[in-house]
Structures are given as structure tokens and as C-alpha cells.
Tab-separated table of C-alpha atoms in Angstrom:
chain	number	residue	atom	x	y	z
A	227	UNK	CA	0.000	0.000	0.000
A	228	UNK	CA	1.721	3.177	-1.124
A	229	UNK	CA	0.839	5.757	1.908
A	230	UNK	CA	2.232	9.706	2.242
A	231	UNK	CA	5.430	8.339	4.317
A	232	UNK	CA	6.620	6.283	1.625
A	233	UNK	CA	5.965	8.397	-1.216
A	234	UNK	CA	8.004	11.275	0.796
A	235	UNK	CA	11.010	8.479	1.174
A	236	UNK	CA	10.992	7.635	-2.365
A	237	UNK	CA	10.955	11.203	-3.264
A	238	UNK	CA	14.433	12.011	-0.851
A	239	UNK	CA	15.928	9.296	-2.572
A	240	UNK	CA	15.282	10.336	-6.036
A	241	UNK	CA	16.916	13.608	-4.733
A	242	UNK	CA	19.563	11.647	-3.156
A	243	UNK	CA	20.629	9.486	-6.644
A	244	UNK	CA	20.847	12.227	-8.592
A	245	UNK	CA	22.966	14.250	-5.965
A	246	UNK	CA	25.417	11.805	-5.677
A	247	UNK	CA	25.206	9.496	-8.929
A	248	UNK	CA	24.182	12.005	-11.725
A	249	UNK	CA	25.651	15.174	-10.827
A	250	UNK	CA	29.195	13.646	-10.572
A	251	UNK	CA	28.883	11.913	-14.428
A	252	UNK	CA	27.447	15.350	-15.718
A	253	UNK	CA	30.491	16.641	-14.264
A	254	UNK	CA	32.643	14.232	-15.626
A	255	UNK	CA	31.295	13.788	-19.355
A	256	UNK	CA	31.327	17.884	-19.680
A	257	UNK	CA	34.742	18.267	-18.100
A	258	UNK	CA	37.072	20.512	-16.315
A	259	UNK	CA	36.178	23.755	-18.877
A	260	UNK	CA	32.500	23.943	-16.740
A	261	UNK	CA	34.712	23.811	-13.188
A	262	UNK	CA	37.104	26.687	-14.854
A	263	UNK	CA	33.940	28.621	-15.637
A	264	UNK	CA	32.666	28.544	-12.181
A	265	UNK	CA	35.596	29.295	-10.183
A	266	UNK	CA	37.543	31.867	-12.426
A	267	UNK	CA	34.629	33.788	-14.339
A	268	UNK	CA	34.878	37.116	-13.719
A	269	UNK	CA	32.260	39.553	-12.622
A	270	UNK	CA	30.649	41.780	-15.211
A	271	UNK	CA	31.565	45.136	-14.857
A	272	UNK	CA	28.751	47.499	-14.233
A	273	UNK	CA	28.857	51.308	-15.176
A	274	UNK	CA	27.108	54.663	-13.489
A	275	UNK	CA	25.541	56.290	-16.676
A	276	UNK	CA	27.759	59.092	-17.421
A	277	UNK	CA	27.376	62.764	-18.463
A	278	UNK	CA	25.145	63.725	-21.617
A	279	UNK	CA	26.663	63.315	-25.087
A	280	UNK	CA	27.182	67.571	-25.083
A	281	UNK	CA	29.472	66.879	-21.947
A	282	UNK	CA	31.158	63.887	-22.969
A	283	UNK	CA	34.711	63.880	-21.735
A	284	UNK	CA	37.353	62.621	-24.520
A	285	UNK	CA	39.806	59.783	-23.237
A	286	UNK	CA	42.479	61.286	-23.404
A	287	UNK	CA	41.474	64.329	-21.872
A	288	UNK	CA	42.665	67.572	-24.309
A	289	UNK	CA	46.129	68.235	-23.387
A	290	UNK	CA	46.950	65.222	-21.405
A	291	UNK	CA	47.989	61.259	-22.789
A	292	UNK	CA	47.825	57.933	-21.348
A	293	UNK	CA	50.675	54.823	-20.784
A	294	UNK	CA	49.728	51.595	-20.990
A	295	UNK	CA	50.898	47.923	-21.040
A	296	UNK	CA	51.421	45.113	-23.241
A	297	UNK	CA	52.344	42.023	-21.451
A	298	UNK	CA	52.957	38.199	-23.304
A	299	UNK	CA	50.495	36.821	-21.466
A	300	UNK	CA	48.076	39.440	-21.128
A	301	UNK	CA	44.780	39.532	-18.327
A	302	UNK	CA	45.229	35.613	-18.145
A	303	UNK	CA	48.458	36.253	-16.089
A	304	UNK	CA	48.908	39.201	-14.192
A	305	UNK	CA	51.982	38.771	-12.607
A	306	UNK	CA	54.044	41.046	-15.631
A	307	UNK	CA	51.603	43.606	-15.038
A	308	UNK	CA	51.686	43.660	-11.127
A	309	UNK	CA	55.178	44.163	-11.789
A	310	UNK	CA	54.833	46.844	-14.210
A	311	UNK	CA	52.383	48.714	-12.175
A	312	UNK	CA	54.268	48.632	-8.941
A	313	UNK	CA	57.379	49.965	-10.495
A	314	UNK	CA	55.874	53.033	-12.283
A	315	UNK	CA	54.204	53.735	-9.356
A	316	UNK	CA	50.415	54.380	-10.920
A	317	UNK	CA	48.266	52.027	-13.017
A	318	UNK	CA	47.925	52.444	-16.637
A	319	UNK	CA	44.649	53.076	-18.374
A	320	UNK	CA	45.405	50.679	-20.789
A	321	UNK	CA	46.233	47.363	-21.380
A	322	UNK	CA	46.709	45.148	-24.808
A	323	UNK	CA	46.736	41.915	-25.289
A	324	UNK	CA	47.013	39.323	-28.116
A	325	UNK	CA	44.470	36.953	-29.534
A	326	UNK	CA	45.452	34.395	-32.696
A	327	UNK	CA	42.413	33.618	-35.022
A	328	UNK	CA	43.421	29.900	-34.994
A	329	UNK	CA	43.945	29.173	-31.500
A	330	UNK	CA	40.815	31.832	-29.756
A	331	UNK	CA	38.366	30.443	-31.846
A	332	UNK	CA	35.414	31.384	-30.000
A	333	UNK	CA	34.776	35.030	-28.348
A	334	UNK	CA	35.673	34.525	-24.251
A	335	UNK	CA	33.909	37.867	-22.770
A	336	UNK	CA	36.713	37.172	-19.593
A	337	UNK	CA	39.528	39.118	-20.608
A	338	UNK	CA	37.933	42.203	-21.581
A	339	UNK	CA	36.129	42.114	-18.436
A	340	UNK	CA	39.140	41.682	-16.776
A	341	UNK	CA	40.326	44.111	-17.801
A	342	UNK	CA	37.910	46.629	-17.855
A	343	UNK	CA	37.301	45.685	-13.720
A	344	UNK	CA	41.027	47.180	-13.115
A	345	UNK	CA	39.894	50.592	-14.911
A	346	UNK	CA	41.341	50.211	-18.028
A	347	UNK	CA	40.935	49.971	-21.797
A	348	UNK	CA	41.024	46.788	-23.062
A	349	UNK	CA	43.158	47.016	-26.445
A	350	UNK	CA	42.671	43.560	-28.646
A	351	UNK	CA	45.619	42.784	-30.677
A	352	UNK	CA	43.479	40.790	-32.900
A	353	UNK	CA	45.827	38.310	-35.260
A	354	UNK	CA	44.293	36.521	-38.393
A	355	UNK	CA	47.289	33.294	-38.050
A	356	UNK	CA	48.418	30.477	-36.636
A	357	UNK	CA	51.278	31.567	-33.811
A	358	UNK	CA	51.918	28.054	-33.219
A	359	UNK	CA	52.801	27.199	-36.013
A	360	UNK	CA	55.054	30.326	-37.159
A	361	UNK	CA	58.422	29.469	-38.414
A	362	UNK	CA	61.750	31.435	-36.751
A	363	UNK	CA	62.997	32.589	-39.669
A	364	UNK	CA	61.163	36.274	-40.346
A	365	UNK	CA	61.192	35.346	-44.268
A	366	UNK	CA	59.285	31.919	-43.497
A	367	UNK	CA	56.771	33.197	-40.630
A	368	UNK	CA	54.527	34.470	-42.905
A	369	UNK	CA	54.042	32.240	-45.050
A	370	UNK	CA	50.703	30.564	-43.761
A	371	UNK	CA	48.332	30.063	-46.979
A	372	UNK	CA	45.027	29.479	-45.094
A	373	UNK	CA	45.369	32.850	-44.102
A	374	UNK	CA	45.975	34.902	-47.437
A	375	UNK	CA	44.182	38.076	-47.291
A	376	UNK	CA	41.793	37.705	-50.155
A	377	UNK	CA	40.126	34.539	-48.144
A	378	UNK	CA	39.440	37.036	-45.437
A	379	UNK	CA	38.163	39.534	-47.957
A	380	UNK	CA	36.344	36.674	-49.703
A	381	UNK	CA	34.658	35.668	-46.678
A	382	UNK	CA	36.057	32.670	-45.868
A	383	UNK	CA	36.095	33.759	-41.750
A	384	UNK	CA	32.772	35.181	-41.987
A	385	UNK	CA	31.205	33.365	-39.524
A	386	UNK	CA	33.993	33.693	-36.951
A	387	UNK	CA	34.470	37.788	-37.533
A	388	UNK	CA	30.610	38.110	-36.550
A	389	UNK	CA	30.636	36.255	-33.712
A	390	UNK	CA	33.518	38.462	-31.977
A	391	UNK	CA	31.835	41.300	-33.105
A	392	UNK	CA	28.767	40.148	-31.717
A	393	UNK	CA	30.702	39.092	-28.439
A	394	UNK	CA	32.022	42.490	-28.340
A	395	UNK	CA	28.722	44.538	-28.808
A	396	UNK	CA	27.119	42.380	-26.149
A	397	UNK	CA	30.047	43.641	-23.637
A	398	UNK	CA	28.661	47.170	-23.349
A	399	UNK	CA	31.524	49.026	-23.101
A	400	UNK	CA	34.762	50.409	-25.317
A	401	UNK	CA	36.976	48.198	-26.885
A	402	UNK	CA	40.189	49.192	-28.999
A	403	UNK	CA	40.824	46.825	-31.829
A	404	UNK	CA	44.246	46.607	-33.199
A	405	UNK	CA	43.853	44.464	-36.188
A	406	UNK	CA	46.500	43.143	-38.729
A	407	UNK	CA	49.494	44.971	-37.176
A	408	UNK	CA	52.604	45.694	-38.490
A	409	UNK	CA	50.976	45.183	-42.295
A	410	UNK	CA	54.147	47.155	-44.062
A	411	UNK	CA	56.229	44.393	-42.384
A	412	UNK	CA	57.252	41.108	-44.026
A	413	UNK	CA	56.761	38.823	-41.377
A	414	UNK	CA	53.065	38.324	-40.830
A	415	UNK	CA	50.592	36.326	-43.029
A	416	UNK	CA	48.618	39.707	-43.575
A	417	UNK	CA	51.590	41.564	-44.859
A	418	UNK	CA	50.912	42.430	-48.434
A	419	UNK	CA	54.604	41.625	-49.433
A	420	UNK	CA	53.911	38.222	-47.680
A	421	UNK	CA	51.596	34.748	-48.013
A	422	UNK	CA	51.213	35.639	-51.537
A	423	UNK	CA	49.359	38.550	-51.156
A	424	UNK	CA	48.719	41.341	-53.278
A	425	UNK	CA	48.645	45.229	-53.637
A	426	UNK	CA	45.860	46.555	-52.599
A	427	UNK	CA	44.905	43.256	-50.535
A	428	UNK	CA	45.309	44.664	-47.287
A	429	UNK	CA	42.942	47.783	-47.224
A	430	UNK	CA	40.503	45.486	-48.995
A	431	UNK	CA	40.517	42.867	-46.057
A	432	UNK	CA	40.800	45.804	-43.142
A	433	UNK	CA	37.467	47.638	-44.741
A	434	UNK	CA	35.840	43.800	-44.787
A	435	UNK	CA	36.260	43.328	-41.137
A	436	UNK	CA	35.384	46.746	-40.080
A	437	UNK	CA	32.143	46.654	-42.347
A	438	UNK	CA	31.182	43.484	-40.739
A	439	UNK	CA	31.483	44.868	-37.649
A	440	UNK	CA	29.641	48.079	-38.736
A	441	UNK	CA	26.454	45.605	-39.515
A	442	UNK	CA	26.975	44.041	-36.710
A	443	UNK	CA	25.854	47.059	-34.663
A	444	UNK	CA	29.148	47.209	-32.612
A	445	UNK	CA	30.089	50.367	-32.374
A	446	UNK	CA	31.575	50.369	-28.910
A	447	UNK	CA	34.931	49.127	-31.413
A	448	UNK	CA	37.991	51.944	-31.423
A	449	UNK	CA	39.728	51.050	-34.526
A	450	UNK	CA	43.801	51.358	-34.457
A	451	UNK	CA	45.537	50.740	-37.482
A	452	UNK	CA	49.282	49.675	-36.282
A	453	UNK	CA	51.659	49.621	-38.964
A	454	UNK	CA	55.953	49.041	-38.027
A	455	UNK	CA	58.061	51.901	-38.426
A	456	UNK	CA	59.447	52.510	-41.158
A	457	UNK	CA	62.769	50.827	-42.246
A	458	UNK	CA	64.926	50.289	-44.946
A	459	UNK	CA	62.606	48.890	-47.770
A	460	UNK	CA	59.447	49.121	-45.973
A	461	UNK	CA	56.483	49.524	-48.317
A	462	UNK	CA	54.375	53.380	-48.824
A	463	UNK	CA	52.059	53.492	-46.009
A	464	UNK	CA	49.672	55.494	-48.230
A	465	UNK	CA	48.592	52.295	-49.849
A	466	UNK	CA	48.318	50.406	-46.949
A	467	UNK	CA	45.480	52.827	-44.844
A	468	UNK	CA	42.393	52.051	-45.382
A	469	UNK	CA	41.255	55.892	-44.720
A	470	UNK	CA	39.681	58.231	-42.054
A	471	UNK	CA	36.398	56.842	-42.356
A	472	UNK	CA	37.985	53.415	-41.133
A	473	UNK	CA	40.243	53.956	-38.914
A	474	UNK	CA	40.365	56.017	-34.965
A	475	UNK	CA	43.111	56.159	-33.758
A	476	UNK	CA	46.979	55.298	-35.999
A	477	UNK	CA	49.405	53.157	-33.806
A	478	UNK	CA	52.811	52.556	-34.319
A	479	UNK	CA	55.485	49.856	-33.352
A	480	UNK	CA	58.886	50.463	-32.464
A	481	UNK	CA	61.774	49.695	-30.186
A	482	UNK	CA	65.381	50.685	-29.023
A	483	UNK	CA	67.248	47.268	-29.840
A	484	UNK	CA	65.622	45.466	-32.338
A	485	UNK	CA	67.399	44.277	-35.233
A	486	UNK	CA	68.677	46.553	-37.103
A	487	UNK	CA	68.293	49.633	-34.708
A	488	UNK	CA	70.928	48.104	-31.951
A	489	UNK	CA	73.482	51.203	-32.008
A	490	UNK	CA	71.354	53.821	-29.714
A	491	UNK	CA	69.114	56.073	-31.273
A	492	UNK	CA	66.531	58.247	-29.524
A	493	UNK	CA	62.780	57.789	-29.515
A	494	UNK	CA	62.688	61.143	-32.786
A	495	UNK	CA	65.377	59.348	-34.566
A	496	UNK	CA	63.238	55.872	-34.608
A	497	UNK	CA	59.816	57.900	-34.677
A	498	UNK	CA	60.274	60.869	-36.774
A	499	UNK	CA	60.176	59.512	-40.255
A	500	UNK	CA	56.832	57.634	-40.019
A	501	UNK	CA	55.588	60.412	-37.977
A	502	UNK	CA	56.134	62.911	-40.727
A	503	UNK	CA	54.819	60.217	-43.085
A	504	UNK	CA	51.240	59.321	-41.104
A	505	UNK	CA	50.547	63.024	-40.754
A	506	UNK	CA	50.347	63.750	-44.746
A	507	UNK	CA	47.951	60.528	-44.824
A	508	UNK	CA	46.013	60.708	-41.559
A	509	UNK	CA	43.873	63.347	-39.566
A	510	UNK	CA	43.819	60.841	-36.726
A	511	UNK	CA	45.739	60.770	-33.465
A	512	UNK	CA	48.863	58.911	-32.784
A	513	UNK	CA	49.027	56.056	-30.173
A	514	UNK	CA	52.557	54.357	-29.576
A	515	UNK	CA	51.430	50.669	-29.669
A	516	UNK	CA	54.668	49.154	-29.113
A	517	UNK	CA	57.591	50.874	-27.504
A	518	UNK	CA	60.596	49.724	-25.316
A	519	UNK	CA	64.291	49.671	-25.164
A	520	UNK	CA	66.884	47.174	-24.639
A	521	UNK	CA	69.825	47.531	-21.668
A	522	UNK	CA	72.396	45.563	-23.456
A	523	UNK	CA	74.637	48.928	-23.554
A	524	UNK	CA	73.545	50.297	-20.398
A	525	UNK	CA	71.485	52.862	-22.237
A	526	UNK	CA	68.115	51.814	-20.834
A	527	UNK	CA	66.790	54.198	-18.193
A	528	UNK	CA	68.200	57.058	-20.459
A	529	UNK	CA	66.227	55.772	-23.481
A	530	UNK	CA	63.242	56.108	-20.957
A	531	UNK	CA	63.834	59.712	-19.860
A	532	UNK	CA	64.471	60.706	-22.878
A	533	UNK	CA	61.141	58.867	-24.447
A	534	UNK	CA	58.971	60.937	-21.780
A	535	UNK	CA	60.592	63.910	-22.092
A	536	UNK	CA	59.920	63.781	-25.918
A	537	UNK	CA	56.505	62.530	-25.879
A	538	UNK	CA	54.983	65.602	-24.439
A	539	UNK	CA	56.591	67.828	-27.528
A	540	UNK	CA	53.948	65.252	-29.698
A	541	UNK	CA	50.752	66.689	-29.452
A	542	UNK	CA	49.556	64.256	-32.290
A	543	UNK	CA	50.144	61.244	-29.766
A	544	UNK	CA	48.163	60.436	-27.251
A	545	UNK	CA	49.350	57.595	-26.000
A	546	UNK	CA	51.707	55.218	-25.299
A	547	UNK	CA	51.802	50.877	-24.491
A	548	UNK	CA	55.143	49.640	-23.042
A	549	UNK	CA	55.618	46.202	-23.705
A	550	UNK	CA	56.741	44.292	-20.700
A	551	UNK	CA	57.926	40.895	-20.925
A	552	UNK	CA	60.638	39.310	-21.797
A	553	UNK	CA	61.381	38.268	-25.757
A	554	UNK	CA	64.421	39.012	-27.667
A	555	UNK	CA	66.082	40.444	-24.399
A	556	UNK	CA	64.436	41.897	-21.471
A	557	UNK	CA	61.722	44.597	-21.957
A	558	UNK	CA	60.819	45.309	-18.915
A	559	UNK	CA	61.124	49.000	-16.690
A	560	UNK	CA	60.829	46.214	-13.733
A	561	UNK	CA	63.935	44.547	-14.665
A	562	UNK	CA	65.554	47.238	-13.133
A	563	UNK	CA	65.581	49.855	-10.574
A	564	UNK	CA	67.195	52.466	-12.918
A	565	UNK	CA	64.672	51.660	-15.564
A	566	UNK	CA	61.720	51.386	-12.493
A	567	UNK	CA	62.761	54.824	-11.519
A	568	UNK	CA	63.255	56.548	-15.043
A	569	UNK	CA	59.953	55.407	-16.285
A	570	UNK	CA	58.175	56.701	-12.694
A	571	UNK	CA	59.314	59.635	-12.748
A	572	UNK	CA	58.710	60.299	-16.459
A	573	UNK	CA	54.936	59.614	-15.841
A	574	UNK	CA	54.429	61.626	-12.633
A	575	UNK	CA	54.359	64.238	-15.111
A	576	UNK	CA	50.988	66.209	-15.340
A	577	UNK	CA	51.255	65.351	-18.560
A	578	UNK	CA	50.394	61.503	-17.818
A	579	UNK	CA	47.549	62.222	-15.310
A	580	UNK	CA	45.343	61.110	-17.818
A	581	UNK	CA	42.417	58.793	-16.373
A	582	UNK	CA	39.923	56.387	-17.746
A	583	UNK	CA	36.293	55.325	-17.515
A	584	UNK	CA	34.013	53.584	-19.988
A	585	UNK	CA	31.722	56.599	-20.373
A	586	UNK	CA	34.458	58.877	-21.758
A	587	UNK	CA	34.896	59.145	-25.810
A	588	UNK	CA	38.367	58.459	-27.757
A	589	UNK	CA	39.449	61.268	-29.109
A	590	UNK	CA	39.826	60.942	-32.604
A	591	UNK	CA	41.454	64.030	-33.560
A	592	UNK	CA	45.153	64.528	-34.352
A	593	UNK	CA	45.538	67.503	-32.720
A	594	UNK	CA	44.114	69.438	-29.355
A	595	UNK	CA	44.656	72.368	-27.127
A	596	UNK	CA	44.217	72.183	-23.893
């Protein structure tokens, strides 16, 4: 006879099997990815509306610029950028970091909100390649033919491109895209004199992604076109810029001790040319994307005081990313406590008091007064 106390046991121990015998193989068969998502996922950041669009303030401000980072391993370690942070004495109001087409293959909201939770920018270096798969040699790296720039053009990562640009709209705040950097290079699959690509390739594939993006209805996208400074050989960038109407903000790559540029130069004698060259093809700012110097001479910390000294005399740049980590030789202002202390007190200039929130507006002109 089935009476009210045995229906209420049978119901505990229905509760009771699946508690301890499906809820374990659920766990199991969907693996350790659902664990990582409970444990690590970040909260979502959560904004106070800010002023009307007549009071908007610009990021950066009108007479002020901002530093940033650029770390190897980006938001998903931050022990390069505790390290940056605690030896220039303020945090930066922006930080980049790198994303391969073949290896993020889905849109992960967690790093931008990572990074967005400190107070800064987060600044996608968004790569259409393989980076496991790249060769050593500079002449062999870009050679990767299922990433030729007409398939992007042609649509053959379609699908993928709207889904981060979905993932990004959804995030509901600023993002700065750097996509395709270093395109007048020869050592990247996008590089026009690369992968079998052609003249003319590379704007084509930048205005593709952009557009897609456009239809997408993410407009919460700043757009930095990144291109190496120039060196001996280096392509026109004039054919390699999409235009105004496609680009926000122009970065540009460059360091003291890279091959080629070992003997000391300052930051004008790298900069200058491409600076000269980007302002007769551009009527958008300047933001240093890339920038640090080698010690191997002993020349480090001066390279630094003498890169924030300049900076200021630039009113076209507003911005700068120091790449800390470790690579060729040893980027970092926390390797040492003469670099630590050149690059502090080059910042604790008024100059750098720039500050960030996600209700400000990039400034897209080249040039302000304060």
C-alpha cells in the first residue's frame, strides 16, 4: 500500500541518486572547462551612466595622454603587469593583449572584463594566423596560406568575424581593436609583401572586417591601425590605410634594440620619419602601440627619460603601451631599478595624469589644445 510516508522516502531518494550518482557523471562527461567557468569567471563590470553626449569627456582628456601595457600573457596572467604597475608607481589606463584567429576560436567575454574591472581599456591585438605554427625565420613566418588576405576579404572567416563582433557589442563598453598589425612588415601572413598577397589586398581585407562589424551594430569598437616603423625597404604606407572613415586612432610599433636599430638612437630618430609620413595621410591621433628599449649597452633608463621627455613635444600622440615581458632580451622597466625609476618619474608628469572610464569618448582628432 503506497501511503504519504513512503511516497516522501521515495521522493528524498530520487533527490539523493541524482545528488550523488548524476551530478558527478554530468560533471565528468562535460569536463574541467565547466569547473574553470565557475571558479575563475569574472564579474561583469557594471557602469554609473555618465554625463550627456554635449558633456562627454574625450579619453584622453585635451592636453593630457595615457601609458599603458602590453604584457605576453596578457589579463590571463597578471603577474608582468603587477610588476609593471608597482614599479611606475600608478596604473595604466590601458592594457593590450594578443588573440590568434586559430587558436581563440570562440569570443571569451573574460579578458575584456578583466580588464575593464582594473579601470582600463582593453586594447585587442586581434591576429588573423596560426602563432603556433610560425616558423623562426622572419622570411618563413609568414608564409601561412590558409590565411591569405583575399580569403578574409572573400569571406572565408565570416562566420567567426561576426561572432567576436557580436561578443564584443554584447560587452557594453569600449573596446580598442588593433587588427593586422605591423601590415608594411614582411613577417606576418597579412603583410601584403607576404603569403602571396597582393597590392591593394590589405585595405581590402581591413574595410571587410570593419564593415562586418559596422552591420553588426558594434560600435563600442575603437579602430587602431598599427603599422611598423618605417625601415629600410618598408612599403608606402599610403597604400596600406584604409582611410579616415575606417580607422580612430593610428598606432605605431617600435623599439630601441631590435634588429637593425641596436646602435642607440633616440625615440625622434626611430619615430620621426613615419611620424612625418602618417601626418600627410592621416587626420587621426597617434598612439605608440609598441615601444621599449633594450639595456644591453647600459642605455636603458636614459632611453626612458628621454622617451617621456619627448613625448609631451607630440601633441599628435596620445598615447603610449610599453611592452613588458621578456622576448628578444628583457623589456621590462621592472627589470631594473634604474629603468623602475626613469619610467616613474617620467609619468608623474601632469602630462600623464590622464584617467579612464568607460563613459568617456576616444578622441579621434590629431591635434588638441588644452
Amino acid at each position: 500500500m503506497i501511503t504519504l510516508p513512503r511516497l516522501m522516502l521515495a521522493a528524498l531518494l530520487l533527490v539523493g541518486g541524482y545528488t550523488f550518482v548524476v551530478a558527478p557523471r554530468v560533471a565528468a562527461e562535460t569536463g574541467p572547462a565547466v569547473r574553470w567557468e565557475t571558479k575563475r569567471v569574472e564579474p561583469r563590470p557594471t557602469f554609473t551612466p555618465g554625463p550627456s553626449p554635449s558633456r562627454q569627456v574625450t579619453f584622453p582628456p585635451a592636453g593630457k595622454a595615457f601609458f599603458g601595457v602590453f604584457t605576453s600573457r596578457g589579463p590571463a596572467d597578471l603577474t608582468e603587469y603587477d610588476g609593471f604597475a608597482a614599479a611606475a608607481g600608478k596604473q595604466p589606463q590601458v592594457m593590450m593583449f594578443a588573440q590568434g584567429w586559430a587558436v581563440a576560436k570562440t569570443f571569451d567575454r573574460q579578458p575584456f572584463d578583466r580588464i575593464t574591472n582594473r579601470g582600463m581599456l582593453p586594447m585587442l591585438a586581434w591576429e588573423p594566423w596560426n602563432f603556433r605554427s610560425e616558423s623562426k625565420q622572419d622570411r618563413q613566418r609568414g608564409e601561412q596560406p590558409d590565411y591569405k588576405l583575399s580569403k578574409i576579404t572573400g569571406g572565408a572567416y565570416d562566420p567567426y568575424v561576426k561572432a567576436w563582433a557580436e561578443g564584443i557589442k554584447n560587452l557594453g563598453y569600449p573596446v580598442a581593436i588593433r587588427f593586422a598589425h605591423e601590415m608594411n612588415g614582411y613577417w606576418y601572413p597579412w603583410c601584403e609583401s607576404a603569403n602571396g598577397n597582393r597590392k591593394g589586398d590589405y585595405v581590402a581585407a581591413w574595410r571587410h572586417v570593419h564593415d562586418l562589424f559596422r552591420d553588426a551594430g558594434a560600435r563600442n569598437v575603437i579602430w587602431v591601425w598599427s603599422p611598423n616603423v618605417a625601415y629600410d625597404g618598408s612599403p608606402p604606407l599610403q597604400q596600406l590605410y584604409p582611410g579616415d572613415a575606417y580607422v580612430d586612432w593610428v598606432g605605431l610599433s617600435g623599439y630601441y634594440g631590435t634588429g637593425g636599430l641596436e646602435a642607440y638612437q633616440t625615440f625622434d630618430q626611430i619615430y620621426r620619419k613615419t611620424l612625418t609620413e602618417v601626418r600627410n595621410i592621416s587626420k587621426r591621433p597617434v598612439v605608440v602601440t609598441e615601444v621599449a628599449a633594450t639595456d644591453a649597452a647600459g642605455r636603458k633608463a636614459e632611453w626612458i627619460t628621454d622617451l617621456l621627455k619627448t613625448l609631451p613635444k607630440h601633441p599628435e600622440i596620445i598615447g603610449f603601451l610599453w611592452y613588458e615581458s621578456v622576448k628578444e632580451t628583457d623589456w621590462r622597466i621592472a627589470a631594473t631599478p634604474a629603468a623602475s625609476k626613469a619610467f616613474a618619474a617620467g609619468i608623474a608628469q601632469p602630462y600623464f595624469t590622464a584617467t579612464y572610464s568607460p563613459d568617456m569618448v576616444p578622441r579621434t582628432a590629431a591635434r588638441s589644445t588644452p
